[in-house]
Amino acid sequence: MIYDVIIVGAGPAGLAAGLYASRARLNTLIIEKDGDGGQIATTDEVANYPGSIENASGPSLIARMVEQVNEFGAKKVNDEIKSVEIEGKIKVLKGAKEEYQAKTVIIATGATPKPIGCPGEKELTGRGVSYCATCDAAFFEDLEVFVVGGGDSAVEEAMYLTKFARKVTIVHRRDELRAAKSIQEKAFKNEKMNFMWDTTITELKGDGILESMIVKNVKTGEEKEIFADEDDGTFGVFVFVGYNPATKLFDGIINMEDGYIKTDDNMNTNVPGVFAAGDNRVKSLRQVVTATADGAIAAVQAEKYINEHFED
């Protein structure tokens, strides 16, 4: 079977693309190698997605998106794409289970935040450990927060967190920031900002919620444990050490910038009939709301491409 559109990835971008494509009566297939939802599936509460119900969680939001996609007849399969031949008129995607063909492809493979890589991090993600300040800052109102990283994103996110947290400390493995000088100047002037130089976090601890962390001075080797304030019971650790876009499959075929797919405003890549949507794309804001917008645009443009390049 040759599908009208194949969407690789079932996060918010892929599901939004699937919804718009299937509603347009396109024969649509969504391929996901893991579970639905991407990063948002691990988020306990989504308060900044317009129209989401009170106390909406990442899983509940994704479940509703999946329901909508199913209602309009999109097909979904679990498979891992191993190789692609997408430069011809008919696109071929070879999975671990079978081979798929389509007139258009939407790449919605997402990106994942780079972790610290220390014990306790995975278990406490969403329970004190976060990778998105705009998503989770409000949960740390009047609490103490630590930000890991020293680049532009880390410092900008740390300053954003000062609007909510009582105290924000940047934990950086070097003795100076890598962020642009203009950003650094603002950070150093902010009274809520503090800096822990030459330091890494080696372990995060807590029983269901982040309660303490062990930090190590990389120059002296000295380790110490930092505990949450007794009255607070917890604190926040926000990690901003970069992202890993899931785009390796398309190396040498799709134009990229630092691993992110380059598109125009209509989600077109350099390969005709191939579109990209969501966090794997070069963009300024990676959030559920921008991912779903990308997916909608990509699907509409895929329909337009099919109408222009394929006869009924």
PDB file of C-alpha atoms in Angstrom:
ATOM      1  CA  MET A   1       0.000   0.000   0.000  1.00  0.00           C
ATOM      2  CA  ILE A   2       1.147   3.542  -0.773  1.00  0.00           C
ATOM      3  CA  TYR A   3      -0.072   5.926   1.947  1.00  0.00           C
ATOM      4  CA  ASP A   4      -0.794   9.570   1.264  1.00  0.00           C
ATOM      5  CA  VAL A   5       1.263  10.573   4.281  1.00  0.00           C
ATOM      6  CA  ILE A   6       3.472   8.747   6.724  1.00  0.00           C
ATOM      7  CA  ILE A   7       4.251  10.508  10.001  1.00  0.00           C
ATOM      8  CA  VAL A   8       7.330   9.341  11.884  1.00  0.00           C
ATOM      9  CA  GLY A   9       6.772   9.993  15.578  1.00  0.00           C
ATOM     10  CA  ALA A  10       3.704  10.109  17.825  1.00  0.00           C
ATOM     11  CA  GLY A  11       4.468  13.054  20.074  1.00  0.00           C
ATOM     12  CA  PRO A  12       2.314  16.208  19.987  1.00  0.00           C
ATOM     13  CA  ALA A  13       3.659  17.214  16.560  1.00  0.00           C
ATOM     14  CA  GLY A  14       3.083  13.798  15.015  1.00  0.00           C
ATOM     15  CA  LEU A  15      -0.367  13.383  16.553  1.00  0.00           C
ATOM     16  CA  ALA A  16      -1.464  16.868  15.460  1.00  0.00           C
ATOM     17  CA  ALA A  17      -0.232  16.084  11.943  1.00  0.00           C
ATOM     18  CA  GLY A  18      -2.121  12.794  12.054  1.00  0.00           C
ATOM     19  CA  LEU A  19      -5.305  14.534  13.172  1.00  0.00           C
ATOM     20  CA  TYR A  20      -5.165  17.165  10.423  1.00  0.00           C
ATOM     21  CA  ALA A  21      -4.145  14.686   7.715  1.00  0.00           C
ATOM     22  CA  SER A  22      -6.830  12.133   8.572  1.00  0.00           C
ATOM     23  CA  ARG A  23      -9.506  14.818   8.860  1.00  0.00           C
ATOM     24  CA  ALA A  24      -8.534  15.862   5.336  1.00  0.00           C
ATOM     25  CA  ARG A  25      -9.337  12.287   4.239  1.00  0.00           C
ATOM     26  CA  LEU A  26      -5.700  11.492   3.534  1.00  0.00           C
ATOM     27  CA  ASN A  27      -4.692   7.853   3.967  1.00  0.00           C
ATOM     28  CA  THR A  28      -2.486   8.411   7.013  1.00  0.00           C
ATOM     29  CA  LEU A  29      -0.026   6.200   8.880  1.00  0.00           C
ATOM     30  CA  ILE A  30       1.741   7.177  12.120  1.00  0.00           C
ATOM     31  CA  ILE A  31       4.841   5.159  12.990  1.00  0.00           C
ATOM     32  CA  GLU A  32       6.150   5.273  16.568  1.00  0.00           C
ATOM     33  CA  LYS A  33       8.983   3.141  17.902  1.00  0.00           C
ATOM     34  CA  ASP A  34       8.214   3.656  21.602  1.00  0.00           C
ATOM     35  CA  GLY A  35       5.125   4.894  23.434  1.00  0.00           C
ATOM     36  CA  ASP A  36       2.923   7.789  22.349  1.00  0.00           C
ATOM     37  CA  GLY A  37       3.588  11.282  23.625  1.00  0.00           C
ATOM     38  CA  GLY A  38       7.306  11.937  23.516  1.00  0.00           C
ATOM     39  CA  GLN A  39       8.668  14.187  26.284  1.00  0.00           C
ATOM     40  CA  ILE A  40       5.255  15.420  27.409  1.00  0.00           C
ATOM     41  CA  ALA A  41       4.239  11.881  28.391  1.00  0.00           C
ATOM     42  CA  THR A  42       6.504  12.194  31.461  1.00  0.00           C
ATOM     43  CA  THR A  43       5.055  15.538  32.618  1.00  0.00           C
ATOM     44  CA  ASP A  44       2.742  15.375  35.633  1.00  0.00           C
ATOM     45  CA  GLU A  45       0.903  18.623  34.898  1.00  0.00           C
ATOM     46  CA  VAL A  46       0.449  20.704  31.735  1.00  0.00           C
ATOM     47  CA  ALA A  47      -0.817  24.118  32.770  1.00  0.00           C
ATOM     48  CA  ASN A  48       0.379  26.208  29.813  1.00  0.00           C
ATOM     49  CA  TYR A  49      -1.309  24.426  26.905  1.00  0.00           C
ATOM     50  CA  PRO A  50      -4.234  26.615  25.816  1.00  0.00           C
ATOM     51  CA  GLY A  51      -7.588  25.067  26.615  1.00  0.00           C
ATOM     52  CA  SER A  52      -6.248  22.153  28.625  1.00  0.00           C
ATOM     53  CA  ILE A  53      -8.529  21.142  31.463  1.00  0.00           C
ATOM     54  CA  GLU A  54      -7.622  21.875  35.073  1.00  0.00           C
ATOM     55  CA  ASN A  55      -4.936  19.507  36.400  1.00  0.00           C
ATOM     56  CA  ALA A  56      -4.346  18.078  32.921  1.00  0.00           C
ATOM     57  CA  SER A  57      -1.326  15.803  32.823  1.00  0.00           C
ATOM     58  CA  GLY A  58       0.962  15.003  29.923  1.00  0.00           C
ATOM     59  CA  PRO A  59      -0.420  11.453  29.618  1.00  0.00           C
ATOM     60  CA  SER A  60      -4.063  12.640  29.724  1.00  0.00           C
ATOM     61  CA  LEU A  61      -3.419  15.273  27.053  1.00  0.00           C
ATOM     62  CA  ILE A  62      -1.706  12.726  24.818  1.00  0.00           C
ATOM     63  CA  ALA A  63      -4.476  10.171  25.402  1.00  0.00           C
ATOM     64  CA  ARG A  64      -7.033  12.685  24.122  1.00  0.00           C
ATOM     65  CA  MET A  65      -4.874  13.444  21.068  1.00  0.00           C
ATOM     66  CA  VAL A  66      -4.636   9.728  20.315  1.00  0.00           C
ATOM     67  CA  GLU A  67      -8.435   9.425  20.641  1.00  0.00           C
ATOM     68  CA  GLN A  68      -8.910  12.213  18.115  1.00  0.00           C
ATOM     69  CA  VAL A  69      -6.474  10.652  15.672  1.00  0.00           C
ATOM     70  CA  ASN A  70      -8.262   7.316  15.980  1.00  0.00           C
ATOM     71  CA  GLU A  71     -11.681   8.938  15.533  1.00  0.00           C
ATOM     72  CA  PHE A  72     -10.668  10.216  12.108  1.00  0.00           C
ATOM     73  CA  GLY A  73      -9.197   6.929  10.945  1.00  0.00           C
ATOM     74  CA  ALA A  74      -5.440   7.408  11.013  1.00  0.00           C
ATOM     75  CA  LYS A  75      -3.586   4.109  11.260  1.00  0.00           C
ATOM     76  CA  LYS A  76      -0.861   3.672  13.883  1.00  0.00           C
ATOM     77  CA  VAL A  77       1.881   1.062  14.074  1.00  0.00           C
ATOM     78  CA  ASN A  78       4.761   0.441  16.448  1.00  0.00           C
ATOM     79  CA  ASP A  79       7.959   0.017  14.486  1.00  0.00           C
ATOM     80  CA  GLU A  80      11.447   1.488  14.367  1.00  0.00           C
ATOM     81  CA  ILE A  81      12.509   2.948  11.034  1.00  0.00           C
ATOM     82  CA  LYS A  82      16.009   1.734  10.204  1.00  0.00           C
ATOM     83  CA  SER A  83      16.605   3.366   6.806  1.00  0.00           C
ATOM     84  CA  VAL A  84      14.859   5.664   4.353  1.00  0.00           C
ATOM     85  CA  GLU A  85      14.720   6.340   0.628  1.00  0.00           C
ATOM     86  CA  ILE A  86      12.760   9.599   0.497  1.00  0.00           C
ATOM     87  CA  GLU A  87      14.192  11.545  -2.417  1.00  0.00           C
ATOM     88  CA  GLY A  88      12.028   9.882  -5.076  1.00  0.00           C
ATOM     89  CA  LYS A  89       8.384  10.580  -5.869  1.00  0.00           C
ATOM     90  CA  ILE A  90       7.321   7.629  -3.693  1.00  0.00           C
ATOM     91  CA  LYS A  91       9.016   7.683  -0.294  1.00  0.00           C
ATOM     92  CA  VAL A  92      10.215   4.379   1.171  1.00  0.00           C
ATOM     93  CA  LEU A  93      10.762   3.810   4.890  1.00  0.00           C
ATOM     94  CA  LYS A  94      12.243   0.498   5.977  1.00  0.00           C
ATOM     95  CA  GLY A  95      11.328  -0.547   9.497  1.00  0.00           C
ATOM     96  CA  ALA A  96      12.435  -3.356  11.768  1.00  0.00           C
ATOM     97  CA  LYS A  97       9.089  -5.082  11.092  1.00  0.00           C
ATOM     98  CA  GLU A  98       8.190  -4.097   7.541  1.00  0.00           C
ATOM     99  CA  GLU A  99       8.597  -1.607   4.699  1.00  0.00           C
ATOM    100  CA  TYR A 100       6.301   1.392   4.208  1.00  0.00           C
ATOM    101  CA  GLN A 101       5.629   3.624   1.185  1.00  0.00           C
ATOM    102  CA  ALA A 102       4.054   7.061   0.956  1.00  0.00           C
ATOM    103  CA  LYS A 103       3.564  10.085  -1.263  1.00  0.00           C
ATOM    104  CA  THR A 104       4.683  12.404   1.551  1.00  0.00           C
ATOM    105  CA  VAL A 105       6.536  12.073   4.849  1.00  0.00           C
ATOM    106  CA  ILE A 106       6.316  14.202   7.983  1.00  0.00           C
ATOM    107  CA  ILE A 107       9.323  13.826  10.291  1.00  0.00           C
ATOM    108  CA  ALA A 108       8.128  14.361  13.869  1.00  0.00           C
ATOM    109  CA  THR A 109      10.812  12.429  15.719  1.00  0.00           C
ATOM    110  CA  GLY A 110      11.333  15.061  18.408  1.00  0.00           C
ATOM    111  CA  ALA A 111      14.329  15.781  20.608  1.00  0.00           C
ATOM    112  CA  THR A 112      15.269  14.787  24.118  1.00  0.00           C
ATOM    113  CA  PRO A 113      17.001  16.951  26.736  1.00  0.00           C
ATOM    114  CA  LYS A 114      20.517  15.846  27.542  1.00  0.00           C
ATOM    115  CA  PRO A 115      20.507  14.518  31.098  1.00  0.00           C
ATOM    116  CA  ILE A 116      23.067  15.122  33.826  1.00  0.00           C
ATOM    117  CA  GLY A 117      23.582  11.380  33.836  1.00  0.00           C
ATOM    118  CA  CYS A 118      23.745  10.935  37.601  1.00  0.00           C
ATOM    119  CA  PRO A 119      22.016   8.436  39.924  1.00  0.00           C
ATOM    120  CA  GLY A 120      18.506   9.454  40.934  1.00  0.00           C
ATOM    121  CA  GLU A 121      17.926  11.755  37.968  1.00  0.00           C
ATOM    122  CA  LYS A 122      15.583   9.470  36.051  1.00  0.00           C
ATOM    123  CA  GLU A 123      13.596   8.468  39.128  1.00  0.00           C
ATOM    124  CA  LEU A 124      13.079  12.092  40.217  1.00  0.00           C
ATOM    125  CA  THR A 125      12.265  13.578  36.813  1.00  0.00           C
ATOM    126  CA  GLY A 126       8.929  15.333  37.219  1.00  0.00           C
ATOM    127  CA  ARG A 127       9.375  15.135  40.986  1.00  0.00           C
ATOM    128  CA  GLY A 128      11.805  17.989  41.429  1.00  0.00           C
ATOM    129  CA  VAL A 129      13.955  17.488  38.346  1.00  0.00           C
ATOM    130  CA  SER A 130      12.849  19.351  35.222  1.00  0.00           C
ATOM    131  CA  TYR A 131      14.136  20.223  31.767  1.00  0.00           C
ATOM    132  CA  CYS A 132      11.680  23.032  30.985  1.00  0.00           C
ATOM    133  CA  ALA A 133      11.431  26.258  32.975  1.00  0.00           C
ATOM    134  CA  THR A 134       8.410  27.633  31.120  1.00  0.00           C
ATOM    135  CA  CYS A 135       6.604  24.339  31.776  1.00  0.00           C
ATOM    136  CA  ASP A 136       7.400  23.887  35.450  1.00  0.00           C
ATOM    137  CA  ALA A 137       8.554  27.180  36.977  1.00  0.00           C
ATOM    138  CA  ALA A 138       5.212  27.851  38.679  1.00  0.00           C
ATOM    139  CA  PHE A 139       5.512  24.622  40.669  1.00  0.00           C
ATOM    140  CA  PHE A 140       8.553  26.097  42.448  1.00  0.00           C
ATOM    141  CA  GLU A 141       6.979  29.324  43.658  1.00  0.00           C
ATOM    142  CA  ASP A 142       9.008  30.603  46.653  1.00  0.00           C
ATOM    143  CA  LEU A 143      11.244  27.514  46.674  1.00  0.00           C
ATOM    144  CA  GLU A 144      14.964  27.232  46.042  1.00  0.00           C
ATOM    145  CA  VAL A 145      16.038  26.175  42.551  1.00  0.00           C
ATOM    146  CA  PHE A 146      19.320  25.034  41.011  1.00  0.00           C
ATOM    147  CA  VAL A 147      20.012  25.334  37.282  1.00  0.00           C
ATOM    148  CA  VAL A 148      22.597  23.079  35.644  1.00  0.00           C
ATOM    149  CA  GLY A 149      24.445  24.603  32.682  1.00  0.00           C
ATOM    150  CA  GLY A 150      26.266  27.725  31.633  1.00  0.00           C
ATOM    151  CA  GLY A 151      25.165  28.496  28.078  1.00  0.00           C
ATOM    152  CA  ASP A 152      22.629  30.992  26.770  1.00  0.00           C
ATOM    153  CA  SER A 153      19.620  28.736  27.436  1.00  0.00           C
ATOM    154  CA  ALA A 154      20.685  27.841  30.960  1.00  0.00           C
ATOM    155  CA  VAL A 155      21.237  31.453  32.014  1.00  0.00           C
ATOM    156  CA  GLU A 156      18.105  32.761  30.306  1.00  0.00           C
ATOM    157  CA  GLU A 157      15.994  30.018  31.875  1.00  0.00           C
ATOM    158  CA  ALA A 158      17.583  30.704  35.260  1.00  0.00           C
ATOM    159  CA  MET A 159      16.607  34.361  35.017  1.00  0.00           C
ATOM    160  CA  TYR A 160      13.080  33.337  34.059  1.00  0.00           C
ATOM    161  CA  LEU A 161      12.950  31.133  37.156  1.00  0.00           C
ATOM    162  CA  THR A 162      13.781  34.110  39.381  1.00  0.00           C
ATOM    163  CA  LYS A 163      10.225  35.330  38.722  1.00  0.00           C
ATOM    164  CA  PHE A 164       8.973  32.348  40.705  1.00  0.00           C
ATOM    165  CA  ALA A 165      11.692  30.861  42.901  1.00  0.00           C
ATOM    166  CA  ARG A 166      12.971  32.383  46.133  1.00  0.00           C
ATOM    167  CA  LYS A 167      16.573  31.774  45.110  1.00  0.00           C
ATOM    168  CA  VAL A 168      18.161  30.505  41.885  1.00  0.00           C
ATOM    169  CA  THR A 169      21.674  29.058  41.784  1.00  0.00           C
ATOM    170  CA  ILE A 170      23.470  28.180  38.561  1.00  0.00           C
ATOM    171  CA  VAL A 171      25.614  25.069  38.934  1.00  0.00           C
ATOM    172  CA  HIS A 172      28.378  25.122  36.320  1.00  0.00           C
ATOM    173  CA  ARG A 173      31.330  22.827  35.799  1.00  0.00           C
ATOM    174  CA  ARG A 174      33.550  25.730  34.719  1.00  0.00           C
ATOM    175  CA  ASP A 175      34.617  28.928  36.477  1.00  0.00           C
ATOM    176  CA  GLU A 176      32.867  31.211  34.000  1.00  0.00           C
ATOM    177  CA  LEU A 177      29.660  31.139  31.956  1.00  0.00           C
ATOM    178  CA  ARG A 178      29.549  30.349  28.250  1.00  0.00           C
ATOM    179  CA  ALA A 179      26.486  32.532  27.674  1.00  0.00           C
ATOM    180  CA  ALA A 180      26.668  35.724  25.633  1.00  0.00           C
ATOM    181  CA  LYS A 181      28.151  38.656  27.564  1.00  0.00           C
ATOM    182  CA  SER A 182      24.904  40.626  27.373  1.00  0.00           C
ATOM    183  CA  ILE A 183      23.025  37.727  28.998  1.00  0.00           C
ATOM    184  CA  GLN A 184      25.713  37.323  31.658  1.00  0.00           C
ATOM    185  CA  GLU A 185      25.529  41.006  32.571  1.00  0.00           C
ATOM    186  CA  LYS A 186      21.793  40.741  33.247  1.00  0.00           C
ATOM    187  CA  ALA A 187      22.285  37.585  35.291  1.00  0.00           C
ATOM    188  CA  PHE A 188      25.012  39.085  37.494  1.00  0.00           C
ATOM    189  CA  LYS A 189      22.789  42.098  38.206  1.00  0.00           C
ATOM    190  CA  ASN A 190      19.848  39.928  39.277  1.00  0.00           C
ATOM    191  CA  GLU A 191      19.688  39.844  43.086  1.00  0.00           C
ATOM    192  CA  LYS A 192      18.079  36.405  43.160  1.00  0.00           C
ATOM    193  CA  MET A 193      20.847  34.819  41.069  1.00  0.00           C
ATOM    194  CA  ASN A 194      23.705  32.876  42.675  1.00  0.00           C
ATOM    195  CA  PHE A 195      26.542  30.851  41.163  1.00  0.00           C
ATOM    196  CA  MET A 196      28.211  27.592  42.140  1.00  0.00           C
ATOM    197  CA  TRP A 197      31.392  27.413  40.053  1.00  0.00           C
ATOM    198  CA  ASP A 198      33.537  24.390  39.125  1.00  0.00           C
ATOM    199  CA  THR A 199      30.763  22.113  40.319  1.00  0.00           C
ATOM    200  CA  THR A 200      28.825  19.105  39.063  1.00  0.00           C
ATOM    201  CA  ILE A 201      25.889  17.211  40.533  1.00  0.00           C
ATOM    202  CA  THR A 202      26.859  13.594  41.168  1.00  0.00           C
ATOM    203  CA  GLU A 203      23.657  12.273  42.734  1.00  0.00           C
ATOM    204  CA  LEU A 204      20.032  13.289  43.322  1.00  0.00           C
ATOM    205  CA  LYS A 205      18.145  11.837  46.280  1.00  0.00           C
ATOM    206  CA  GLY A 206      14.594  11.669  47.549  1.00  0.00           C
ATOM    207  CA  ASP A 207      11.746   9.386  48.454  1.00  0.00           C
ATOM    208  CA  GLY A 208       9.253  10.173  45.693  1.00  0.00           C
ATOM    209  CA  ILE A 209      10.312  13.833  45.641  1.00  0.00           C
ATOM    210  CA  LEU A 210      13.686  15.584  45.368  1.00  0.00           C
ATOM    211  CA  GLU A 211      15.047  16.122  48.879  1.00  0.00           C
ATOM    212  CA  SER A 212      18.823  16.459  48.527  1.00  0.00           C
ATOM    213  CA  MET A 213      21.708  16.354  46.067  1.00  0.00           C
ATOM    214  CA  ILE A 214      25.406  15.618  46.204  1.00  0.00           C
ATOM    215  CA  VAL A 215      27.660  18.109  44.423  1.00  0.00           C
ATOM    216  CA  LYS A 216      31.350  17.790  43.613  1.00  0.00           C
ATOM    217  CA  ASN A 217      33.978  20.477  43.086  1.00  0.00           C
ATOM    218  CA  VAL A 218      35.776  19.397  39.905  1.00  0.00           C
ATOM    219  CA  LYS A 219      39.017  21.132  40.931  1.00  0.00           C
ATOM    220  CA  THR A 220      39.355  19.972  44.531  1.00  0.00           C
ATOM    221  CA  GLY A 221      37.327  16.753  44.326  1.00  0.00           C
ATOM    222  CA  GLU A 222      35.428  17.773  47.462  1.00  0.00           C
ATOM    223  CA  GLU A 223      31.855  16.481  47.715  1.00  0.00           C
ATOM    224  CA  LYS A 224      29.020  17.773  49.877  1.00  0.00           C
ATOM    225  CA  GLU A 225      25.323  17.089  50.236  1.00  0.00           C
ATOM    226  CA  ILE A 226      22.824  19.913  49.878  1.00  0.00           C
ATOM    227  CA  PHE A 227      19.448  19.361  51.567  1.00  0.00           C
ATOM    228  CA  ALA A 228      16.107  21.003  50.947  1.00  0.00           C
ATOM    229  CA  ASP A 229      15.103  23.680  53.409  1.00  0.00           C
ATOM    230  CA  GLU A 230      13.283  21.980  56.285  1.00  0.00           C
ATOM    231  CA  ASP A 231      10.195  24.144  55.821  1.00  0.00           C
ATOM    232  CA  ASP A 232      10.119  23.561  52.045  1.00  0.00           C
ATOM    233  CA  GLY A 233      10.709  19.815  51.989  1.00  0.00           C
ATOM    234  CA  THR A 234      11.940  19.949  48.408  1.00  0.00           C
ATOM    235  CA  PHE A 235      13.731  22.105  45.836  1.00  0.00           C
ATOM    236  CA  GLY A 236      14.099  22.177  42.078  1.00  0.00           C
ATOM    237  CA  VAL A 237      16.879  21.121  39.730  1.00  0.00           C
ATOM    238  CA  PHE A 238      16.493  22.383  36.166  1.00  0.00           C
ATOM    239  CA  VAL A 239      18.839  20.848  33.603  1.00  0.00           C
ATOM    240  CA  PHE A 240      19.876  22.861  30.530  1.00  0.00           C
ATOM    241  CA  VAL A 241      22.907  21.191  29.035  1.00  0.00           C
ATOM    242  CA  GLY A 242      21.502  20.824  25.524  1.00  0.00           C
ATOM    243  CA  TYR A 243      19.187  18.585  23.499  1.00  0.00           C
ATOM    244  CA  ASN A 244      19.613  15.519  21.339  1.00  0.00           C
ATOM    245  CA  PRO A 245      17.406  15.828  18.241  1.00  0.00           C
ATOM    246  CA  ALA A 246      16.312  12.428  16.919  1.00  0.00           C
ATOM    247  CA  THR A 247      17.364  13.068  13.343  1.00  0.00           C
ATOM    248  CA  LYS A 248      20.339  10.778  12.732  1.00  0.00           C
ATOM    249  CA  LEU A 249      18.269   8.640  10.365  1.00  0.00           C
ATOM    250  CA  PHE A 250      18.115  11.564   7.942  1.00  0.00           C
ATOM    251  CA  ASP A 251      21.805  12.553   7.970  1.00  0.00           C
ATOM    252  CA  GLY A 252      23.081  13.360   4.496  1.00  0.00           C
ATOM    253  CA  ILE A 253      19.568  13.615   3.064  1.00  0.00           C
ATOM    254  CA  ILE A 254      17.858  16.445   4.950  1.00  0.00           C
ATOM    255  CA  ASN A 255      19.564  19.795   5.495  1.00  0.00           C
ATOM    256  CA  MET A 256      20.291  20.348   9.176  1.00  0.00           C
ATOM    257  CA  GLU A 257      21.838  22.804  11.603  1.00  0.00           C
ATOM    258  CA  ASP A 258      23.507  21.285  14.669  1.00  0.00           C
ATOM    259  CA  GLY A 259      21.407  18.180  14.157  1.00  0.00           C
ATOM    260  CA  TYR A 260      18.111  20.065  13.865  1.00  0.00           C
ATOM    261  CA  ILE A 261      16.162  19.935  10.598  1.00  0.00           C
ATOM    262  CA  LYS A 262      15.990  23.168   8.629  1.00  0.00           C
ATOM    263  CA  THR A 263      12.554  24.039   7.245  1.00  0.00           C
ATOM    264  CA  ASP A 264      10.731  27.039   5.895  1.00  0.00           C
ATOM    265  CA  ASP A 265       7.629  28.468   7.577  1.00  0.00           C
ATOM    266  CA  ASN A 266       5.499  25.794   5.899  1.00  0.00           C
ATOM    267  CA  MET A 267       7.596  22.944   7.354  1.00  0.00           C
ATOM    268  CA  ASN A 268       9.119  22.100   3.958  1.00  0.00           C
ATOM    269  CA  THR A 269      12.556  20.501   4.096  1.00  0.00           C
ATOM    270  CA  ASN A 270      15.022  20.574   1.195  1.00  0.00           C
ATOM    271  CA  VAL A 271      13.499  17.304  -0.087  1.00  0.00           C
ATOM    272  CA  PRO A 272      10.179  17.783  -1.950  1.00  0.00           C
ATOM    273  CA  GLY A 273       7.301  16.044  -0.229  1.00  0.00           C
ATOM    274  CA  VAL A 274       9.172  15.704   3.045  1.00  0.00           C
ATOM    275  CA  PHE A 275       8.209  17.931   5.967  1.00  0.00           C
ATOM    276  CA  ALA A 276       9.431  18.275   9.557  1.00  0.00           C
ATOM    277  CA  ALA A 277       7.464  19.263  12.651  1.00  0.00           C
ATOM    278  CA  GLY A 278       8.150  19.695  16.344  1.00  0.00           C
ATOM    279  CA  ASP A 279      11.241  19.706  18.520  1.00  0.00           C
ATOM    280  CA  ASN A 280      13.522  18.169  15.873  1.00  0.00           C
ATOM    281  CA  ARG A 281      13.210  21.367  13.815  1.00  0.00           C
ATOM    282  CA  VAL A 282      15.315  24.553  13.971  1.00  0.00           C
ATOM    283  CA  LYS A 283      13.118  26.884  16.049  1.00  0.00           C
ATOM    284  CA  SER A 284      13.176  29.317  18.964  1.00  0.00           C
ATOM    285  CA  LEU A 285      10.624  27.659  21.273  1.00  0.00           C
ATOM    286  CA  ARG A 286      10.157  23.955  21.897  1.00  0.00           C
ATOM    287  CA  GLN A 287       6.782  23.492  23.619  1.00  0.00           C
ATOM    288  CA  VAL A 288       3.665  21.384  23.099  1.00  0.00           C
ATOM    289  CA  VAL A 289       1.825  24.361  21.619  1.00  0.00           C
ATOM    290  CA  THR A 290       4.495  25.000  18.967  1.00  0.00           C
ATOM    291  CA  ALA A 291       4.825  21.282  18.201  1.00  0.00           C
ATOM    292  CA  THR A 292       1.107  20.891  17.537  1.00  0.00           C
ATOM    293  CA  ALA A 293       1.131  24.020  15.369  1.00  0.00           C
ATOM    294  CA  ASP A 294       4.025  22.605  13.343  1.00  0.00           C
ATOM    295  CA  GLY A 295       2.173  19.317  12.894  1.00  0.00           C
ATOM    296  CA  ALA A 296      -0.986  21.025  11.679  1.00  0.00           C
ATOM    297  CA  ILE A 297       0.937  23.132   9.164  1.00  0.00           C
ATOM    298  CA  ALA A 298       2.923  20.129   7.910  1.00  0.00           C
ATOM    299  CA  ALA A 299      -0.239  18.091   7.313  1.00  0.00           C
ATOM    300  CA  VAL A 300      -1.977  20.897   5.425  1.00  0.00           C
ATOM    301  CA  GLN A 301       1.121  21.393   3.290  1.00  0.00           C
ATOM    302  CA  ALA A 302       1.367  17.640   2.651  1.00  0.00           C
ATOM    303  CA  GLU A 303      -2.209  17.656   1.342  1.00  0.00           C
ATOM    304  CA  LYS A 304      -1.365  20.616  -0.901  1.00  0.00           C
ATOM    305  CA  TYR A 305       1.753  18.819  -2.195  1.00  0.00           C
ATOM    306  CA  ILE A 306      -0.250  15.682  -3.026  1.00  0.00           C
ATOM    307  CA  ASN A 307      -2.887  17.715  -4.883  1.00  0.00           C
ATOM    308  CA  GLU A 308      -0.186  19.402  -6.957  1.00  0.00           C
ATOM    309  CA  HIS A 309       1.993  16.365  -7.725  1.00  0.00           C
ATOM    310  CA  PHE A 310      -0.340  13.370  -7.911  1.00  0.00           C
ATOM    311  CA  GLU A 311      -3.358  12.819 -10.133  1.00  0.00           C
ATOM    312  CA  ASP A 312      -6.565  11.423  -8.660  1.00  0.00           C
TER     313      ASP A 312
END
